[in-house]
Short mmCIF file of C-alpha atoms and ligand atoms in Angstrom, two decimals:
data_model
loop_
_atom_site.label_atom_id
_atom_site.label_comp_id
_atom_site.label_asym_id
_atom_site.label_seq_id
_atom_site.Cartn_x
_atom_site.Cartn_y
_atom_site.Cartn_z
CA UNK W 1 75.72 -78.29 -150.26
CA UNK W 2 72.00 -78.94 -149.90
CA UNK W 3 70.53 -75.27 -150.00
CA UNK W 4 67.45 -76.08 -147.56
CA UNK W 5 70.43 -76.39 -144.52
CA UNK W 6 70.45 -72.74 -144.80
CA UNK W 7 66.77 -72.12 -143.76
CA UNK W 8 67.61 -73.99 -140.46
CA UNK W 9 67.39 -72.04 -137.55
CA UNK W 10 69.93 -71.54 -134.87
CA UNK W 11 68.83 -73.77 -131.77
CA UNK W 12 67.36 -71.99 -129.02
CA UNK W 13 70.27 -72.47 -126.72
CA UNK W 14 72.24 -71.11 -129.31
CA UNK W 15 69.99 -67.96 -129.66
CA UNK W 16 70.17 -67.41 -125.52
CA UNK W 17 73.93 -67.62 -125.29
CA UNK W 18 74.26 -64.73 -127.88
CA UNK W 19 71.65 -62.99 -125.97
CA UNK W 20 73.22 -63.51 -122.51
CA UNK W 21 76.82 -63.00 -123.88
CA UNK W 22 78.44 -60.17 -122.06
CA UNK W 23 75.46 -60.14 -119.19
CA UNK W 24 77.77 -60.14 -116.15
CA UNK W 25 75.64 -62.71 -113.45
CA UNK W 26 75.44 -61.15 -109.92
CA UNK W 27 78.25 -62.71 -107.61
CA UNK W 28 76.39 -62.45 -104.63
CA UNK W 29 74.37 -65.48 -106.12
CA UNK W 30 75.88 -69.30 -107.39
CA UNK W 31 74.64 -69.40 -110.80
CA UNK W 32 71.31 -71.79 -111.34
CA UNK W 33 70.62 -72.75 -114.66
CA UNK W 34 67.30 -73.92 -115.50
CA UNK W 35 67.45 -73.17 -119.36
CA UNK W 36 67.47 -76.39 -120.86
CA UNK W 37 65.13 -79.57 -119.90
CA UNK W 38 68.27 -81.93 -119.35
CA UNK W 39 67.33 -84.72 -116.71
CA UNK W 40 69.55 -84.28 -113.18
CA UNK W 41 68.80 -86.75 -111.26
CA UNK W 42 70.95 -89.60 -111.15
CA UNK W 43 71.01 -92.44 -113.20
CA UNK W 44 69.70 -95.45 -111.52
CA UNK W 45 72.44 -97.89 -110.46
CA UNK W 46 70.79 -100.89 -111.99
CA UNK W 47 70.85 -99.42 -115.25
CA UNK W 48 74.28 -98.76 -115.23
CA UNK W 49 74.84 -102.42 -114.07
CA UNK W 50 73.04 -104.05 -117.01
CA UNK W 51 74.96 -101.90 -119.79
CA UNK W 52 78.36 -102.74 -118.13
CA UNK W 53 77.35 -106.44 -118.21
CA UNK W 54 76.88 -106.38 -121.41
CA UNK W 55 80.03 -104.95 -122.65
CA UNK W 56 80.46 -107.67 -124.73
CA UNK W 57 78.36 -106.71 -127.67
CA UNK W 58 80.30 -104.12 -128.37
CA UNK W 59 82.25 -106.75 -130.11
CA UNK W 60 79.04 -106.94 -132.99
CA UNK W 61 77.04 -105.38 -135.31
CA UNK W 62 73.82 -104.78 -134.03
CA UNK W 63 70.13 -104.86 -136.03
CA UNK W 64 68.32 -101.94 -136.86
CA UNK W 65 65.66 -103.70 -135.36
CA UNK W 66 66.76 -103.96 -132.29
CA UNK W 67 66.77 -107.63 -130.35
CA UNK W 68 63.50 -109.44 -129.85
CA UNK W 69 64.08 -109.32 -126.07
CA UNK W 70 63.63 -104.89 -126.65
CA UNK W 71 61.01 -105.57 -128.78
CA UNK W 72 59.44 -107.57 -126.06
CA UNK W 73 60.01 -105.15 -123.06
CA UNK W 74 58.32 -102.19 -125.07
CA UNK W 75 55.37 -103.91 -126.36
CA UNK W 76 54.91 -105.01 -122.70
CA UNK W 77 56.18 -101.80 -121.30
CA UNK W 78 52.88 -99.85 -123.93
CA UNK W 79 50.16 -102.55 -122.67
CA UNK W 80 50.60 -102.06 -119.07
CA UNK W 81 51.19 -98.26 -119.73
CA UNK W 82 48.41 -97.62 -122.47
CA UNK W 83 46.29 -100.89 -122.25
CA UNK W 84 46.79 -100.52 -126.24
CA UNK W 85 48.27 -103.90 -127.85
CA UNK W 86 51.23 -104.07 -129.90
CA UNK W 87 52.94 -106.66 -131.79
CA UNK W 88 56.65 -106.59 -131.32
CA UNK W 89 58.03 -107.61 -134.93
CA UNK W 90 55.72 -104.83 -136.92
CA UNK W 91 54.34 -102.40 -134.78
CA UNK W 92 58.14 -101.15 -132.97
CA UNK W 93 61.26 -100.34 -133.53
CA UNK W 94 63.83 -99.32 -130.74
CA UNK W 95 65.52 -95.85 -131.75
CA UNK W 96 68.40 -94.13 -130.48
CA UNK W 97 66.20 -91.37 -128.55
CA UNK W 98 63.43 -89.84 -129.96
CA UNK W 99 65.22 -86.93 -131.36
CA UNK W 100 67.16 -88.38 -134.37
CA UNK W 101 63.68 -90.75 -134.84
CA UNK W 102 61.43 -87.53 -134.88
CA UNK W 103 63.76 -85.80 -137.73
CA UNK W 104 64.42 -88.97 -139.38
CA UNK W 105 60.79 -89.65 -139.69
CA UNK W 106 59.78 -86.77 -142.04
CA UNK W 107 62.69 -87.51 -144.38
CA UNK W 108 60.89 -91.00 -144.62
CA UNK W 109 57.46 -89.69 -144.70
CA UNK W 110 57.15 -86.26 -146.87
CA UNK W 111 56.71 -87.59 -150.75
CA UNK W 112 58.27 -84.62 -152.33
CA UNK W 113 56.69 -86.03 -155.98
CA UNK W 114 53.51 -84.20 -154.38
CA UNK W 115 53.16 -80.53 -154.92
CA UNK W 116 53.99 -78.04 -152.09
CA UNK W 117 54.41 -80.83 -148.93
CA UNK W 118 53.20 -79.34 -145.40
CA UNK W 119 53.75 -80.18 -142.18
CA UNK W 120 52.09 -79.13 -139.31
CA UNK W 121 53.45 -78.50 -136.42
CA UNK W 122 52.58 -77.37 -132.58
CA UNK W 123 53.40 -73.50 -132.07
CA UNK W 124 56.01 -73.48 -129.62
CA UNK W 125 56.77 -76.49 -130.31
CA UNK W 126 60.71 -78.68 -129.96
CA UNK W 127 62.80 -76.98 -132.94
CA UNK W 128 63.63 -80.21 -134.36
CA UNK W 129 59.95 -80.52 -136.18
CA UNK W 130 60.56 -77.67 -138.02
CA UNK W 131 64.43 -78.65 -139.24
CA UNK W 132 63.18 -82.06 -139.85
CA UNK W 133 60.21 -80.58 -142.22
CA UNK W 134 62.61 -78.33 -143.88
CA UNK W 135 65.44 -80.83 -144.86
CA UNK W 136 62.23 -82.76 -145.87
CA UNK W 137 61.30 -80.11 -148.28
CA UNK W 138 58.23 -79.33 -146.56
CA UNK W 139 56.84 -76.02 -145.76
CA UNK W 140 56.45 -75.74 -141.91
CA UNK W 141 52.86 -74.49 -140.59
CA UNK W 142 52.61 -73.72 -137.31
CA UNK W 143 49.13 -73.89 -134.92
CA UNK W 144 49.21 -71.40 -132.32
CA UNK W 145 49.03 -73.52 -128.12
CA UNK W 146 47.27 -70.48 -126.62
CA UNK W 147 46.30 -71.03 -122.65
CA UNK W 148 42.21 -69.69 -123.78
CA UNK W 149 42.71 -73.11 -125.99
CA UNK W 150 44.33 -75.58 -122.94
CA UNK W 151 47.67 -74.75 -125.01
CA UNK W 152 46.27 -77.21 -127.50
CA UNK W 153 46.77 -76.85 -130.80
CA UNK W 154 44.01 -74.73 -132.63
CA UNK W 155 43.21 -77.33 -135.67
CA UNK W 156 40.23 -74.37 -136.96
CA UNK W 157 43.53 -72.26 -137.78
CA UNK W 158 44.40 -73.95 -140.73
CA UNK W 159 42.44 -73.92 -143.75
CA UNK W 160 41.08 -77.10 -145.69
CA UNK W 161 43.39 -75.74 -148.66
CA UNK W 162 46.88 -76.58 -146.25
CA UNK W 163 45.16 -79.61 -144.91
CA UNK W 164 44.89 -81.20 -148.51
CA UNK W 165 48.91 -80.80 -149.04
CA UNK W 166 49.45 -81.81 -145.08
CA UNK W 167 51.59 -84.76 -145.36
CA UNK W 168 52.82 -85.35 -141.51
CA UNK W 169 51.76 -83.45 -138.46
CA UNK W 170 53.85 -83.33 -135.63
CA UNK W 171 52.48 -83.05 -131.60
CA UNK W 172 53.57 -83.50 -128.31
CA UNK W 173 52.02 -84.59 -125.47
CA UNK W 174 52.64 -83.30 -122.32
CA UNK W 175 53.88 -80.57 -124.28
CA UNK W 176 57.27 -79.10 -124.30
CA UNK W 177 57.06 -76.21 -122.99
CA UNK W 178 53.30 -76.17 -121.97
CA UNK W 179 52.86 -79.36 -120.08
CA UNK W 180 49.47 -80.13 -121.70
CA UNK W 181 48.24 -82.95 -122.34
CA UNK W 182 45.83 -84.12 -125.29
CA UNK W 183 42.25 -85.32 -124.22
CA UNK W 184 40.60 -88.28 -125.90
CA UNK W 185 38.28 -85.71 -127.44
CA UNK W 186 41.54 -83.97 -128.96
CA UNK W 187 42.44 -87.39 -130.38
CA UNK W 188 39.17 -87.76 -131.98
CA UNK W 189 39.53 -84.81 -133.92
CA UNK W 190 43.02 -85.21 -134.86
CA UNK W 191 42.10 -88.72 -136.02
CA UNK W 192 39.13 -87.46 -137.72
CA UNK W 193 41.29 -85.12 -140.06
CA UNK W 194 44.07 -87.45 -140.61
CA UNK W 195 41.56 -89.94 -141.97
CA UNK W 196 40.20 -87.01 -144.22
CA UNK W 197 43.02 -85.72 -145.48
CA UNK W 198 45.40 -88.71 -145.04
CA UNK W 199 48.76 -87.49 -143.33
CA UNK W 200 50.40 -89.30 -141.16
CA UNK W 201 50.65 -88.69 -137.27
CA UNK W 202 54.15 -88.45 -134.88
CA UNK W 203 52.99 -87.76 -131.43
CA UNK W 204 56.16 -87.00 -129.35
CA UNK W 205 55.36 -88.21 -125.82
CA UNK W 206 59.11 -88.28 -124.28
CA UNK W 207 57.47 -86.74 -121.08
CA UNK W 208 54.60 -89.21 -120.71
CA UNK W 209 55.93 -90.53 -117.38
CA UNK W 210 56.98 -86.99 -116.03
CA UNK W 211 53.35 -86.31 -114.45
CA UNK W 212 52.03 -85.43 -110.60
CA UNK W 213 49.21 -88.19 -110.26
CA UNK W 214 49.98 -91.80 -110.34
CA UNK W 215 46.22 -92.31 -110.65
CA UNK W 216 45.82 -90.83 -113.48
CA UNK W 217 48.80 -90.58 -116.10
CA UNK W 218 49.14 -88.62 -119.54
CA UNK W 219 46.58 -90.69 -121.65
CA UNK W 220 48.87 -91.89 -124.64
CA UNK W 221 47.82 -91.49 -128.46
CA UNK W 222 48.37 -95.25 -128.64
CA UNK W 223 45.78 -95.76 -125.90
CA UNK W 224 43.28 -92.93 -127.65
CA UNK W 225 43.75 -94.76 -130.72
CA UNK W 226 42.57 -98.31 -129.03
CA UNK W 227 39.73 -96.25 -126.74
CA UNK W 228 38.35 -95.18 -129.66
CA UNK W 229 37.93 -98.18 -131.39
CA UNK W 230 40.64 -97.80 -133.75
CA UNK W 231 42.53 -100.85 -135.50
CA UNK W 232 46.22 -100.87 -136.02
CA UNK W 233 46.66 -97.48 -135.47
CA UNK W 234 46.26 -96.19 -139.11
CA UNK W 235 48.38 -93.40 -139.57
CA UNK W 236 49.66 -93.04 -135.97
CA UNK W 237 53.75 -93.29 -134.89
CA UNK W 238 54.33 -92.27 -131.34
CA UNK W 239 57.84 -91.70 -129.93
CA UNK W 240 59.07 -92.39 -126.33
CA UNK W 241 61.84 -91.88 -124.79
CA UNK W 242 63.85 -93.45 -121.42
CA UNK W 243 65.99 -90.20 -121.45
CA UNK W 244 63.50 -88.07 -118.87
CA UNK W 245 61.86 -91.09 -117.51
CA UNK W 246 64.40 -93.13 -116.57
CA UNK W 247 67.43 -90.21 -116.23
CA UNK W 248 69.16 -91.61 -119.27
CA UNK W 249 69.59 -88.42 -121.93
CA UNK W 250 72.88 -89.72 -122.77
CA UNK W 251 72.05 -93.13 -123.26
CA UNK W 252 69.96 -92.13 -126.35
CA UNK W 253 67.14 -94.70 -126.30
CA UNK W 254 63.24 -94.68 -127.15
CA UNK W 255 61.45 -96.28 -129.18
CA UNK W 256 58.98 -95.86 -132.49
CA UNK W 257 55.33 -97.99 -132.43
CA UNK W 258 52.67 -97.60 -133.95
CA UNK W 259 50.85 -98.20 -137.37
CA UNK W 260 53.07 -101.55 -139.36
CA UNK W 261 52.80 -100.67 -142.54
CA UNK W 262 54.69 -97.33 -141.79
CA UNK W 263 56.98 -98.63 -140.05
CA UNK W 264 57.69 -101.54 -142.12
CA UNK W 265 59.27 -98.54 -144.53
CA UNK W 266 60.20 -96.54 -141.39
CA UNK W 267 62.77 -99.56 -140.88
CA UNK W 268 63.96 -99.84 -144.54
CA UNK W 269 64.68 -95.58 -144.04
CA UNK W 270 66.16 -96.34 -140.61
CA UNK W 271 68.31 -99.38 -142.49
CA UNK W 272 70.11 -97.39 -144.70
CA UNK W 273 70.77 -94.20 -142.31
CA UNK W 274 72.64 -96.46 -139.89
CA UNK W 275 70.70 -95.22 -136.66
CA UNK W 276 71.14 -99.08 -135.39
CA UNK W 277 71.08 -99.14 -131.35
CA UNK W 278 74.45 -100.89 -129.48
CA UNK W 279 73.71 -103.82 -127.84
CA UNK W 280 75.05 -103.19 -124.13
CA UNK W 281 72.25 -99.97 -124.49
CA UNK W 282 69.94 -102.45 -125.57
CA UNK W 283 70.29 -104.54 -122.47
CA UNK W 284 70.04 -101.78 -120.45
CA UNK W 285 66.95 -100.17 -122.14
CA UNK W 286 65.34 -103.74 -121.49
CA UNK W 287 65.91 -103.82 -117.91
CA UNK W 288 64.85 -99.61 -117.66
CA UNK W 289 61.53 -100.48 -119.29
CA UNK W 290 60.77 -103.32 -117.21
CA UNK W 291 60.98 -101.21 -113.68
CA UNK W 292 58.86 -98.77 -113.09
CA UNK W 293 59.69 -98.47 -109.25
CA UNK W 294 62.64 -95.57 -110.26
CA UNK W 295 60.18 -93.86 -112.42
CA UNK W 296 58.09 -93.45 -109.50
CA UNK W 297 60.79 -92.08 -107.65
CA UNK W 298 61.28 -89.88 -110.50
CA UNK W 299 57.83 -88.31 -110.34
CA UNK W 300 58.38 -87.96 -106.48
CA UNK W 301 61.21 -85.74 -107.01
CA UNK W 302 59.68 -84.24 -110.04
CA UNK W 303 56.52 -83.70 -108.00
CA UNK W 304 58.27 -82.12 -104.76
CA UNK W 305 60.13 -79.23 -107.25
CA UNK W 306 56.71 -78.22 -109.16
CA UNK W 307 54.46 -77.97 -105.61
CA UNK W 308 57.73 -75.68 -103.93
CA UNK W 309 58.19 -73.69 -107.15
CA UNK W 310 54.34 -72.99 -107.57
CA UNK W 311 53.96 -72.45 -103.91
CA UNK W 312 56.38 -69.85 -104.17
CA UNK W 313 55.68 -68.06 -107.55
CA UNK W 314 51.80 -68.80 -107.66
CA UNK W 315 51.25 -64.93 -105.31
CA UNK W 316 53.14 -63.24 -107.85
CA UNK W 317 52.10 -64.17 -111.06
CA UNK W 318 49.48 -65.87 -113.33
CA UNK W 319 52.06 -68.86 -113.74
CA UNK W 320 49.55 -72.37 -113.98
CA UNK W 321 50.42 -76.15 -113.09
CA UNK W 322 50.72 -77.63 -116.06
CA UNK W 323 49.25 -80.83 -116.78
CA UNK W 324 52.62 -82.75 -116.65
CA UNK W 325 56.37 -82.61 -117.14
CA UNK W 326 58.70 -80.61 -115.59
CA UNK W 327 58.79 -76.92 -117.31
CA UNK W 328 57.01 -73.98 -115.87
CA UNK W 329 55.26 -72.06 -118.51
CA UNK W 330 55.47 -68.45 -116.84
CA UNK W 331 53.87 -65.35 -118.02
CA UNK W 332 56.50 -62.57 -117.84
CA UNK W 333 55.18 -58.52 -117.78
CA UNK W 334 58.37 -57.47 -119.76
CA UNK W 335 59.51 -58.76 -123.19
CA UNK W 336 60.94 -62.41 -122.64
CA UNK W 337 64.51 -61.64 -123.97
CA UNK W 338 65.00 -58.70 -121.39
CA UNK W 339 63.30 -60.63 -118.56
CA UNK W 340 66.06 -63.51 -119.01
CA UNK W 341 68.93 -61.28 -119.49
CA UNK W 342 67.84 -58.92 -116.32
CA UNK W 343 67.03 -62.32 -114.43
CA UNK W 344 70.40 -63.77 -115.05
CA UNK W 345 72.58 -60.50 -114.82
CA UNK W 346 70.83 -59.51 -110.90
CA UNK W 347 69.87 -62.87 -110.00
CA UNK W 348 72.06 -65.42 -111.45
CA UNK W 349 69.42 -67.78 -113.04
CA UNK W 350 68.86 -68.76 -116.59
CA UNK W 351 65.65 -69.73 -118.25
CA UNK W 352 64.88 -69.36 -121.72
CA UNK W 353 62.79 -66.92 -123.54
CA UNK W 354 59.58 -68.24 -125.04
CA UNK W 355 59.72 -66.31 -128.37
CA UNK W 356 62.70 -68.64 -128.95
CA UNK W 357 60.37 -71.91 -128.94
CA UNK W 358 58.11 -70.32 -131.14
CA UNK W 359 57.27 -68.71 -134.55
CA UNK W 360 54.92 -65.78 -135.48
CA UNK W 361 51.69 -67.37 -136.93
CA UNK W 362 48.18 -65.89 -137.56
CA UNK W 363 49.70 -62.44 -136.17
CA UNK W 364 51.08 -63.73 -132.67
CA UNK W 365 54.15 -65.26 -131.25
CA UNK W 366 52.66 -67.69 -128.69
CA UNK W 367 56.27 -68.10 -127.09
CA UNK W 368 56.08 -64.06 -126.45
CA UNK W 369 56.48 -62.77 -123.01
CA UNK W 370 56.74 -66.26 -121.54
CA UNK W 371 59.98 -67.99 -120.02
CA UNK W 372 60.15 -71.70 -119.91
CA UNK W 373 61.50 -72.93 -116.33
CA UNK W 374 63.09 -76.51 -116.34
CA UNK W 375 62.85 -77.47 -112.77
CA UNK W 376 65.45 -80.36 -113.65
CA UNK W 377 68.28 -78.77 -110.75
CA UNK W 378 68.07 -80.28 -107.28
CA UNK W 379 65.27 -79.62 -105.19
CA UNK W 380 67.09 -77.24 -102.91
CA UNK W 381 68.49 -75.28 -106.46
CA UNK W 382 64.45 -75.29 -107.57
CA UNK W 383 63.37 -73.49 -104.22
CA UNK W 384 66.25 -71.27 -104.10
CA UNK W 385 65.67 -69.96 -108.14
CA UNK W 386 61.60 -69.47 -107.49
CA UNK W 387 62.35 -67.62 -104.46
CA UNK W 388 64.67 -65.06 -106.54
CA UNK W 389 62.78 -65.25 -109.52
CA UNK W 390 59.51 -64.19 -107.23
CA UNK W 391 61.85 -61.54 -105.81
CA UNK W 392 62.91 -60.39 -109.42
CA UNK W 393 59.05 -60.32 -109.94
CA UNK W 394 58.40 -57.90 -107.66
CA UNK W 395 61.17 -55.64 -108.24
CA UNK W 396 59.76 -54.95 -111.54
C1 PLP O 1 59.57 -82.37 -126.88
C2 PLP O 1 60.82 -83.19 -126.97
N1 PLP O 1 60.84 -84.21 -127.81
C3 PLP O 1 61.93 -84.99 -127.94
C4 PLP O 1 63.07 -84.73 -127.19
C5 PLP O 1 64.27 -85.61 -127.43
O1 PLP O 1 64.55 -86.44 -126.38
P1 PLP O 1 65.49 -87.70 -126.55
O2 PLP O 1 66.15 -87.60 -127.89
O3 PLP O 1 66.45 -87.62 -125.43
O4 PLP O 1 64.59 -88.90 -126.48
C6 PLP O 1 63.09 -83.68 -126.29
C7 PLP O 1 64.30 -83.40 -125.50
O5 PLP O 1 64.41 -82.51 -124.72
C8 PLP O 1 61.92 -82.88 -126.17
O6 PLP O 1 61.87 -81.84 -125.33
#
């Protein structure tokens, strides 16, 4: 078998349930679990509606491209979002969440004809970058998200020498785990380098419509890219997602836009791995991009959890709002691993240590003495955890 599937990592979930195996969980508490950034709030009704409407296409085969009517809502869906224009045959493709599009992009991207392929990648940063660079053949390097840097990435940490072989860098924005969210002047650097060096750009923005203002949402690397005068988005992919915005993670839907002439051979890649989306999920991705009234709702809820969590755990530690999504970022004053295996065994909540989202690089492990908080349990379940978590705080 391919020999690179043994430098894959296990996934961090993995890692936490061999760390928490054997914990027993107080039973004075009801167990919370806040570990994993899975969407709970329901599905909206409507969107069930259109996919059982269109039952019917299960009965063909459907295009990689997705129908024109997709096409359509998400080039309409990024110009009222981003202001940024799109044309719907060339510059999108519909994808079957942005997970499998992420790791399917660097097998599509990384020319392994070049000598020693890199890939950048945030640092912590969602595991799949680093698999996806690794089946690509590419040697993963990492740029340290430290809070005295806005938890952006640190682009001065790499040297020209890994620049030159940097064929694809991957970031995310609102970050997962950090929240944060790139500025315009961010963009202008990042742009600036991939136009010196030439690698391509995935910006994973699956939380872009998790945020706490609705005056002033996540700007979008589409929209930098038109701000800034760019044309046709040279270089640039960005990947979206319905799965947190519209409570859909099992529907698997997103989408892929950006510069045509990439995705032109995106398509051909996505062609012959057989990634096509069904057409009943196609329907109901159309009518989930073309309402934004639930996503609001979304936010509320979203909104409600991250003031009553702060409010609670803000007196006790040094934990920050983050910019957007839905993940505390929380300092801890004891080693990650034994804060989430004391939190769960006396207070019955899981969260995930940091050092699992992240790698050692330039001498630190930004992930370190952090837990990442999903606040994706009912509000009442988000109140109850920050109120033991603050007590667990103390007791230390
Ligand atoms: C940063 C990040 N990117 C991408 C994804 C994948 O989301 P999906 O495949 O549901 O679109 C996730 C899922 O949690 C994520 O956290």
């Amino acid at each position: 078998m391919n020999p690179h599937l043994d430098r894959l990592q296990s996934y961090p979930f993995q890692k936490l349930t061999a760390l928490l195996s054997g914990s027993m969980p107080n039973p004075e508490y009801n167990p919370i679990a806040l570990f994993i950034g899975e969407p709970k709030h329901p599905t909206p009704e409507f969107i069930k509606k259109a996919l059982t409407d269109n039952l019917d296409g299960l009965a063909s085969y459907p295009l990689t491209a997705g129908t024109e009517a997709l096409r359509m809502a998400i080039a309409e869906w990024i110009s009222f979002r981003y202001m940024a224009p799109v044309d719907p045959l060339t510059e999108v493709i519909p994808v079957t969440g942005s997970r499998e599009a992420l790791f399917a992009f660097a097998q599509a991207i990384i020319d392994g004809d070049k000598p020693d392929p890199v890939v950048v990648c945030p640092n912590p940063f969602y595991q799949i970058y680093e698999g996806a660079a690794l089946l690509a053949r590419a040697t993963p390097h990492f740029l340290n998200s430290m809070p005295e840097h806005r938890y952006q990435c640190d682009f001065s940490q790499l040297p020209a020498s890994v620049w030159q072989r940097t064929q694809l860098i991957y970031v995310c924005s609102p970050g997962n785990p950090t929240g944060a969210v790139m500025s315009l002047t961010d963009w202008r650097r990042l742009f600036a380098l991939s136009d010196q060096y030439g690698f391509a750009i995935a910006s994973d923005e699956c939380y872009s419509e998790i945020h706490f203002d609705e005056t002033n949402p996540p700007l979008g690397a589409l929209q930098a890219a038109h701000k800034l005068g760019r044309a046709g988005y040279p270089r640039l992919v960005v990947f979206s997602s319905l799965s947190k915005r519209s409570n859909v993670p099992g529907m698997r839907s997103g989408f892929v836009a950006g510069d045509a002439a990439i995705l032109k051979k995106y398509l051909l890649y996505r062609t012959y791995h057989g990634c096509a989306m069904s057409l009943p999920v196609q329907a109901a991705s159309v009518s989930a991009w073309r309402d934004e009234a639930h996503v609001i709702e979304n936010r509320r809820l979203y909104k409600l959890k991250m003031d009553a969590a702060l409010a609670i755990l803000q007196p006790v530690c040094d934990v920050e709002r983050p910019d957007a999504a839905f993940y505390l970022w929380l300092p801890t004053t004891i080693d990650d691993t034994l804060f989430a295996r004391r939190l769960l065994i006396e207070k019955n909540v899981s969260v995930l240590p940091g050092s699992y989202l992240a790698r050692d690089s330039s001498g630190v492990n930004p992930g370190r003495n952090r837990v990442r908080i999903a606040l994706v349990a009912s509000t009442a379940e988000c109140v109850e955890a920050a109120r033991r978590i603050r007590d667990f705080i103390q007791s230390l």
